[in-house]
GROMACS .gro file of C-alpha atoms in nm:
model
  354
    1UNK     CA    1   0.453   5.088  -6.031
    2UNK     CA    2   0.347   5.098  -5.692
    3UNK     CA    3  -0.027   5.091  -5.570
    4UNK     CA    4  -0.117   5.394  -5.384
    5UNK     CA    5  -0.215   5.374  -5.016
    6UNK     CA    6  -0.570   5.455  -4.935
    7UNK     CA    7  -0.703   5.346  -4.598
    8UNK     CA    8  -1.036   5.209  -4.659
    9UNK     CA    9  -1.315   5.374  -4.457
   10UNK     CA   10  -1.486   5.183  -4.191
   11UNK     CA   11  -1.837   5.277  -4.061
   12UNK     CA   12  -1.990   5.270  -3.719
   13UNK     CA   13  -2.185   4.943  -3.694
   14UNK     CA   14  -2.423   5.092  -3.430
   15UNK     CA   15  -2.776   5.002  -3.501
   16UNK     CA   16  -2.987   5.014  -3.196
   17UNK     CA   17  -3.288   4.867  -3.380
   18UNK     CA   18  -3.111   4.540  -3.493
   19UNK     CA   19  -2.937   4.519  -3.153
   20UNK     CA   20  -3.295   4.550  -2.974
   21UNK     CA   21  -3.449   4.257  -3.219
   22UNK     CA   22  -3.108   4.054  -3.170
   23UNK     CA   23  -3.138   4.075  -2.781
   24UNK     CA   24  -3.521   4.009  -2.799
   25UNK     CA   25  -3.444   3.674  -2.994
   26UNK     CA   26  -3.166   3.579  -2.764
   27UNK     CA   27  -3.398   3.649  -2.466
   28UNK     CA   28  -3.671   3.450  -2.595
   29UNK     CA   29  -3.482   3.137  -2.668
   30UNK     CA   30  -3.585   2.832  -2.437
   31UNK     CA   31  -3.354   2.909  -2.150
   32UNK     CA   32  -3.359   3.118  -1.820
   33UNK     CA   33  -3.270   3.463  -1.912
   34UNK     CA   34  -2.888   3.497  -1.975
   35UNK     CA   35  -2.831   3.118  -1.915
   36UNK     CA   36  -2.600   3.092  -2.207
   37UNK     CA   37  -2.354   3.348  -2.058
   38UNK     CA   38  -2.083   3.483  -2.270
   39UNK     CA   39  -2.221   3.283  -2.561
   40UNK     CA   40  -2.542   3.545  -2.573
   41UNK     CA   41  -2.289   3.842  -2.597
   42UNK     CA   42  -2.134   3.664  -2.859
   43UNK     CA   43  -2.437   3.587  -3.064
   44UNK     CA   44  -2.522   3.971  -3.039
   45UNK     CA   45  -2.181   4.072  -3.183
   46UNK     CA   46  -2.183   3.833  -3.456
   47UNK     CA   47  -2.565   3.962  -3.549
   48UNK     CA   48  -2.452   4.306  -3.539
   49UNK     CA   49  -2.117   4.253  -3.744
   50UNK     CA   50  -2.308   4.057  -4.024
   51UNK     CA   51  -2.628   4.279  -4.009
   52UNK     CA   52  -2.866   4.013  -3.961
   53UNK     CA   53  -3.096   3.832  -3.667
   54UNK     CA   54  -2.975   3.499  -3.861
   55UNK     CA   55  -2.614   3.515  -3.913
   56UNK     CA   56  -2.421   3.257  -4.113
   57UNK     CA   57  -2.047   3.222  -4.114
   58UNK     CA   58  -1.934   3.121  -4.466
   59UNK     CA   59  -1.611   3.012  -4.589
   60UNK     CA   60  -1.374   3.123  -4.323
   61UNK     CA   61  -1.028   3.212  -4.413
   62UNK     CA   62  -0.720   3.183  -4.197
   63UNK     CA   63  -0.450   3.433  -4.299
   64UNK     CA   64  -0.087   3.368  -4.139
   65UNK     CA   65   0.158   3.645  -4.240
   66UNK     CA   66   0.525   3.581  -4.213
   67UNK     CA   67   0.820   3.808  -4.194
   68UNK     CA   68   1.173   3.827  -4.069
   69UNK     CA   69   1.294   4.131  -3.827
   70UNK     CA   70   1.628   4.288  -3.797
   71UNK     CA   71   1.602   4.300  -3.435
   72UNK     CA   72   1.655   3.927  -3.406
   73UNK     CA   73   2.009   3.968  -3.450
   74UNK     CA   74   2.028   4.147  -3.123
   75UNK     CA   75   1.924   3.859  -2.941
   76UNK     CA   76   1.559   3.884  -2.876
   77UNK     CA   77   1.432   3.550  -2.930
   78UNK     CA   78   1.543   3.207  -2.781
   79UNK     CA   79   1.522   3.081  -3.183
   80UNK     CA   80   1.717   3.178  -3.473
   81UNK     CA   81   1.545   3.361  -3.761
   82UNK     CA   82   1.589   3.042  -3.972
   83UNK     CA   83   1.285   2.922  -3.782
   84UNK     CA   84   1.069   3.147  -3.967
   85UNK     CA   85   1.124   2.999  -4.312
   86UNK     CA   86   1.119   2.649  -4.164
   87UNK     CA   87   0.785   2.700  -3.993
   88UNK     CA   88   0.641   2.848  -4.305
   89UNK     CA   89   0.734   2.521  -4.470
   90UNK     CA   90   0.582   2.318  -4.169
   91UNK     CA   91   0.248   2.518  -4.225
   92UNK     CA   92   0.239   2.451  -4.582
   93UNK     CA   93   0.316   2.068  -4.541
   94UNK     CA   94   0.003   2.067  -4.320
   95UNK     CA   95   0.241   1.981  -3.972
   96UNK     CA   96   0.194   2.287  -3.769
   97UNK     CA   97  -0.056   2.331  -3.495
   98UNK     CA   98  -0.245   2.576  -3.715
   99UNK     CA   99  -0.250   2.372  -4.017
  100UNK     CA  100  -0.411   2.084  -3.789
  101UNK     CA  101  -0.664   2.300  -3.655
  102UNK     CA  102  -0.761   2.450  -3.947
  103UNK     CA  103  -0.809   2.130  -4.138
  104UNK     CA  104  -1.011   2.035  -3.837
  105UNK     CA  105  -1.256   2.310  -3.844
  106UNK     CA  106  -1.274   2.338  -4.217
  107UNK     CA  107  -1.094   2.694  -4.240
  108UNK     CA  108  -0.878   2.775  -4.544
  109UNK     CA  109  -0.538   2.821  -4.451
  110UNK     CA  110  -0.326   3.086  -4.637
  111UNK     CA  111   0.022   3.161  -4.546
  112UNK     CA  112   0.170   3.490  -4.719
  113UNK     CA  113   0.538   3.546  -4.730
  114UNK     CA  114   0.535   3.914  -4.641
  115UNK     CA  115   0.927   3.920  -4.625
  116UNK     CA  116   1.079   3.600  -4.488
  117UNK     CA  117   1.470   3.627  -4.518
  118UNK     CA  118   1.473   3.313  -4.708
  119UNK     CA  119   1.228   3.314  -4.991
  120UNK     CA  120   0.956   3.035  -5.000
  121UNK     CA  121   0.972   2.868  -5.297
  122UNK     CA  122   0.601   2.889  -5.517
  123UNK     CA  123   0.415   2.554  -5.553
  124UNK     CA  124   0.084   2.407  -5.661
  125UNK     CA  125  -0.169   2.364  -5.388
  126UNK     CA  126  -0.428   2.100  -5.390
  127UNK     CA  127  -0.821   2.226  -5.334
  128UNK     CA  128  -0.831   2.284  -4.947
  129UNK     CA  129  -0.479   2.251  -4.872
  130UNK     CA  130  -0.287   2.518  -4.724
  131UNK     CA  131  -0.164   2.781  -4.966
  132UNK     CA  132   0.108   3.005  -5.008
  133UNK     CA  133   0.062   3.382  -5.132
  134UNK     CA  134   0.378   3.572  -5.261
  135UNK     CA  135   0.379   3.932  -5.120
  136UNK     CA  136   0.733   3.987  -5.009
  137UNK     CA  137   0.826   4.348  -4.961
  138UNK     CA  138   1.214   4.264  -4.874
  139UNK     CA  139   1.407   4.007  -4.701
  140UNK     CA  140   1.308   4.105  -4.360
  141UNK     CA  141   1.312   4.447  -4.182
  142UNK     CA  142   1.592   4.642  -4.060
  143UNK     CA  143   1.713   4.654  -3.722
  144UNK     CA  144   1.465   4.904  -3.529
  145UNK     CA  145   1.713   4.965  -3.259
  146UNK     CA  146   1.936   5.150  -3.499
  147UNK     CA  147   1.667   5.315  -3.685
  148UNK     CA  148   1.342   5.252  -3.883
  149UNK     CA  149   1.272   4.895  -3.949
  150UNK     CA  150   1.080   4.979  -4.280
  151UNK     CA  151   1.059   5.305  -4.485
  152UNK     CA  152   0.740   5.472  -4.549
  153UNK     CA  153   0.707   5.313  -4.891
  154UNK     CA  154   0.772   4.979  -4.753
  155UNK     CA  155   0.518   5.018  -4.483
  156UNK     CA  156   0.260   5.114  -4.761
  157UNK     CA  157   0.327   4.820  -4.954
  158UNK     CA  158   0.276   4.584  -4.694
  159UNK     CA  159  -0.056   4.746  -4.605
  160UNK     CA  160  -0.175   4.728  -4.957
  161UNK     CA  161  -0.060   4.376  -4.966
  162UNK     CA  162  -0.282   4.289  -4.697
  163UNK     CA  163  -0.597   4.465  -4.849
  164UNK     CA  164  -0.559   4.301  -5.181
  165UNK     CA  165  -0.533   3.957  -5.032
  166UNK     CA  166  -0.860   4.025  -4.843
  167UNK     CA  167  -1.044   4.170  -5.144
  168UNK     CA  168  -0.942   3.831  -5.306
  169UNK     CA  169  -1.063   3.583  -5.047
  170UNK     CA  170  -1.407   3.437  -5.053
  171UNK     CA  171  -1.639   3.421  -4.731
  172UNK     CA  172  -1.741   3.658  -4.443
  173UNK     CA  173  -1.499   3.576  -4.170
  174UNK     CA  174  -1.095   3.615  -4.153
  175UNK     CA  175  -0.905   3.458  -3.882
  176UNK     CA  176  -0.569   3.612  -3.814
  177UNK     CA  177  -0.214   3.423  -3.755
  178UNK     CA  178   0.148   3.544  -3.790
  179UNK     CA  179   0.501   3.380  -3.803
  180UNK     CA  180   0.827   3.573  -3.748
  181UNK     CA  181   1.109   3.508  -3.509
  182UNK     CA  182   1.143   3.837  -3.323
  183UNK     CA  183   0.770   3.965  -3.357
  184UNK     CA  184   0.677   3.953  -2.977
  185UNK     CA  185   0.949   4.229  -2.994
  186UNK     CA  186   0.748   4.422  -3.258
  187UNK     CA  187   0.422   4.398  -3.080
  188UNK     CA  188   0.576   4.521  -2.745
  189UNK     CA  189   0.715   4.805  -2.923
  190UNK     CA  190   0.389   4.916  -3.094
  191UNK     CA  191   0.211   4.824  -2.739
  192UNK     CA  192   0.442   5.064  -2.564
  193UNK     CA  193   0.440   5.361  -2.814
  194UNK     CA  194   0.094   5.355  -2.943
  195UNK     CA  195  -0.092   5.208  -2.625
  196UNK     CA  196   0.104   5.441  -2.382
  197UNK     CA  197   0.209   5.114  -2.179
  198UNK     CA  198   0.557   5.128  -2.006
  199UNK     CA  199   0.793   4.900  -2.160
  200UNK     CA  200   0.861   4.691  -1.875
  201UNK     CA  201   0.506   4.588  -1.886
  202UNK     CA  202   0.510   4.472  -2.237
  203UNK     CA  203   0.823   4.257  -2.271
  204UNK     CA  204   0.773   3.866  -2.191
  205UNK     CA  205   0.938   3.577  -2.271
  206UNK     CA  206   0.836   3.531  -2.622
  207UNK     CA  207   0.965   3.196  -2.767
  208UNK     CA  208   1.120   3.120  -2.427
  209UNK     CA  209   1.375   3.356  -2.298
  210UNK     CA  210   1.505   3.303  -1.939
  211UNK     CA  211   1.530   3.608  -1.685
  212UNK     CA  212   1.859   3.731  -1.837
  213UNK     CA  213   1.719   3.702  -2.205
  214UNK     CA  214   1.422   3.904  -2.123
  215UNK     CA  215   1.633   4.189  -1.954
  216UNK     CA  216   1.844   4.173  -2.268
  217UNK     CA  217   1.549   4.199  -2.475
  218UNK     CA  218   1.368   4.465  -2.294
  219UNK     CA  219   1.721   4.676  -2.291
  220UNK     CA  220   1.725   4.640  -2.705
  221UNK     CA  221   1.366   4.744  -2.716
  222UNK     CA  222   1.435   5.059  -2.509
  223UNK     CA  223   1.706   5.122  -2.745
  224UNK     CA  224   1.460   5.092  -3.047
  225UNK     CA  225   1.199   5.332  -2.895
  226UNK     CA  226   1.498   5.603  -2.842
  227UNK     CA  227   1.615   5.520  -3.213
  228UNK     CA  228   1.282   5.601  -3.328
  229UNK     CA  229   1.170   5.874  -3.098
  230UNK     CA  230   0.973   6.085  -3.361
  231UNK     CA  231   0.774   5.807  -3.462
  232UNK     CA  232   0.445   5.824  -3.274
  233UNK     CA  233   0.151   5.867  -3.533
  234UNK     CA  234   0.002   5.520  -3.618
  235UNK     CA  235   0.189   5.461  -3.979
  236UNK     CA  236   0.493   5.603  -3.867
  237UNK     CA  237   0.514   5.419  -3.563
  238UNK     CA  238   0.434   5.091  -3.782
  239UNK     CA  239   0.702   5.178  -4.021
  240UNK     CA  240   0.942   5.239  -3.739
  241UNK     CA  241   0.901   4.964  -3.516
  242UNK     CA  242   0.684   4.708  -3.688
  243UNK     CA  243   0.736   4.417  -3.913
  244UNK     CA  244   0.635   4.330  -4.288
  245UNK     CA  245   0.377   4.076  -4.137
  246UNK     CA  246   0.219   4.292  -3.895
  247UNK     CA  247   0.176   4.574  -4.153
  248UNK     CA  248   0.031   4.338  -4.400
  249UNK     CA  249  -0.218   4.212  -4.102
  250UNK     CA  250  -0.307   4.554  -4.030
  251UNK     CA  251  -0.415   4.615  -4.415
  252UNK     CA  252  -0.593   4.309  -4.399
  253UNK     CA  253  -0.784   4.405  -4.084
  254UNK     CA  254  -0.880   4.746  -4.251
  255UNK     CA  255  -0.996   4.572  -4.560
  256UNK     CA  256  -1.203   4.300  -4.371
  257UNK     CA  257  -1.363   4.568  -4.131
  258UNK     CA  258  -1.470   4.772  -4.460
  259UNK     CA  259  -1.612   4.464  -4.584
  260UNK     CA  260  -1.817   4.387  -4.266
  261UNK     CA  261  -1.640   4.051  -4.218
  262UNK     CA  262  -1.592   3.876  -3.894
  263UNK     CA  263  -1.258   3.945  -3.778
  264UNK     CA  264  -1.120   3.669  -3.539
  265UNK     CA  265  -0.810   3.809  -3.377
  266UNK     CA  266  -0.544   3.559  -3.230
  267UNK     CA  267  -0.283   3.642  -2.978
  268UNK     CA  268  -0.030   3.947  -2.875
  269UNK     CA  269   0.144   3.999  -3.247
  270UNK     CA  270  -0.200   3.998  -3.435
  271UNK     CA  271  -0.355   4.214  -3.182
  272UNK     CA  272  -0.061   4.453  -3.235
  273UNK     CA  273  -0.195   4.460  -3.602
  274UNK     CA  274  -0.558   4.536  -3.502
  275UNK     CA  275  -0.394   4.814  -3.250
  276UNK     CA  276  -0.237   4.999  -3.561
  277UNK     CA  277  -0.556   4.939  -3.802
  278UNK     CA  278  -0.800   5.067  -3.499
  279UNK     CA  279  -0.560   5.367  -3.447
  280UNK     CA  280  -0.653   5.453  -3.843
  281UNK     CA  281  -0.998   5.345  -3.823
  282UNK     CA  282  -1.139   5.301  -3.473
  283UNK     CA  283  -1.461   5.110  -3.564
  284UNK     CA  284  -1.226   4.811  -3.676
  285UNK     CA  285  -1.276   4.730  -3.335
  286UNK     CA  286  -1.644   4.642  -3.387
  287UNK     CA  287  -1.581   4.382  -3.622
  288UNK     CA  288  -1.321   4.194  -3.398
  289UNK     CA  289  -1.395   3.882  -3.179
  290UNK     CA  290  -1.077   3.845  -2.965
  291UNK     CA  291  -1.030   3.479  -2.947
  292UNK     CA  292  -0.779   3.417  -2.616
  293UNK     CA  293  -0.578   3.566  -2.369
  294UNK     CA  294  -0.224   3.442  -2.408
  295UNK     CA  295   0.056   3.363  -2.180
  296UNK     CA  296   0.279   3.652  -2.323
  297UNK     CA  297   0.319   3.923  -2.065
  298UNK     CA  298   0.215   4.203  -2.289
  299UNK     CA  299  -0.111   4.037  -2.401
  300UNK     CA  300  -0.310   4.123  -2.096
  301UNK     CA  301  -0.205   4.489  -2.117
  302UNK     CA  302  -0.294   4.482  -2.492
  303UNK     CA  303  -0.638   4.351  -2.429
  304UNK     CA  304  -0.682   4.624  -2.173
  305UNK     CA  305  -0.577   4.903  -2.436
  306UNK     CA  306  -0.819   4.741  -2.689
  307UNK     CA  307  -1.093   4.701  -2.432
  308UNK     CA  308  -1.137   4.345  -2.538
  309UNK     CA  309  -1.287   4.071  -2.366
  310UNK     CA  310  -1.122   3.736  -2.515
  311UNK     CA  311  -1.313   3.415  -2.534
  312UNK     CA  312  -1.065   3.165  -2.403
  313UNK     CA  313  -0.766   3.173  -2.143
  314UNK     CA  314  -0.570   2.852  -2.215
  315UNK     CA  315  -0.241   3.002  -2.155
  316UNK     CA  316  -0.145   2.970  -2.520
  317UNK     CA  317   0.157   3.143  -2.620
  318UNK     CA  318   0.231   2.956  -2.968
  319UNK     CA  319   0.087   3.235  -3.223
  320UNK     CA  320   0.025   3.107  -3.562
  321UNK     CA  321  -0.338   3.176  -3.522
  322UNK     CA  322  -0.362   2.862  -3.292
  323UNK     CA  323  -0.600   3.048  -3.060
  324UNK     CA  324  -0.820   3.191  -3.342
  325UNK     CA  325  -0.854   2.858  -3.481
  326UNK     CA  326  -0.943   2.686  -3.120
  327UNK     CA  327  -1.213   2.977  -3.067
  328UNK     CA  328  -1.371   2.931  -3.418
  329UNK     CA  329  -1.612   2.671  -3.299
  330UNK     CA  330  -1.757   2.898  -3.049
  331UNK     CA  331  -1.840   3.118  -3.319
  332UNK     CA  332  -2.020   2.866  -3.528
  333UNK     CA  333  -2.212   2.757  -3.212
  334UNK     CA  334  -2.313   3.097  -3.143
  335UNK     CA  335  -2.491   3.147  -3.487
  336UNK     CA  336  -2.632   2.833  -3.511
  337UNK     CA  337  -2.812   2.867  -3.140
  338UNK     CA  338  -2.915   3.215  -3.244
  339UNK     CA  339  -3.059   3.049  -3.576
  340UNK     CA  340  -3.172   2.718  -3.448
  341UNK     CA  341  -3.255   2.732  -3.095
  342UNK     CA  342  -3.642   2.737  -3.043
  343UNK     CA  343  -3.821   3.013  -2.871
  344UNK     CA  344  -4.073   2.991  -2.593
  345UNK     CA  345  -4.343   3.040  -2.827
  346UNK     CA  346  -4.238   2.804  -3.112
  347UNK     CA  347  -4.151   2.537  -2.872
  348UNK     CA  348  -4.487   2.570  -2.663
  349UNK     CA  349  -4.285   2.626  -2.340
  350UNK     CA  350  -4.392   2.826  -2.031
  351UNK     CA  351  -4.183   3.091  -1.954
  352UNK     CA  352  -4.054   3.220  -1.623
  353UNK     CA  353  -4.368   3.337  -1.376
  354UNK     CA  354  -4.397   3.708  -1.323
   0.00000   0.00000   0.00000
């Protein structure tokens, strides 16, 4: 028996009184006005998300969702689909970039098999080690260039899985990651369809395609848009063009937003999941911190559609949640400075002359 899809309500966080108190506390710290730059905006955002003038980040969770794509058989990636399951094994073994960064920063890493072509064997995980979550919908999606990648029931199942994963997680912060050969194609398609961005501005090199490969990828994606020309509503577009991992992440984002968790968004593909979620519940975006601007062509356009200003710009294009993990210490610093930095009055420091 399948669980029915119920999109959780995500309320407006607008609280003028709290925002005023937070801004006053930030301005009263022992520094020139605005001297901590964008860290001050981050302090304000985190205080508003968590509803307090003394925000504390607790038990951060990195969720990496993995799935395979029928589109990959059309040569839209420089790597074969086998890399998806191989990298999932690498995540779990602790050898991937996101594994190292999560371990460094004390973030619990969970890897969800949402629909990897080769099923990942269950295993016991030591406390604190990366853990595997089994939430397979099918062994990869269908080829979106020939018709819908998922049917409506499969899409709903993946969304429900994402919501259930977050409900079972501790803490008040969710970091997003993904793995799936071909999923920059999915993000490009969703950006074009839901964001209204010309496909030519959405398509990039992905895992490292050359100019001819990018041209081939764009042609295949144009076919996918034409084959699914009637899918314009958010859930219809997600089912027709998306992937199991993107749908699972969209469900996770909706649930995390409903629970007022801080959502740390990684790169292009996780932004596509946020785009879908925000089309269903616009106030999702109030809970998001965008970690970085990636080197993938479409990501800048995606950030523009989401009206997002990322924290970092390091030319990353790895995915996995690596950018979210790298940005995590900035969130911790923002909270700590807001809680612990002295005010002019408490430190006995003279303020700027009038």
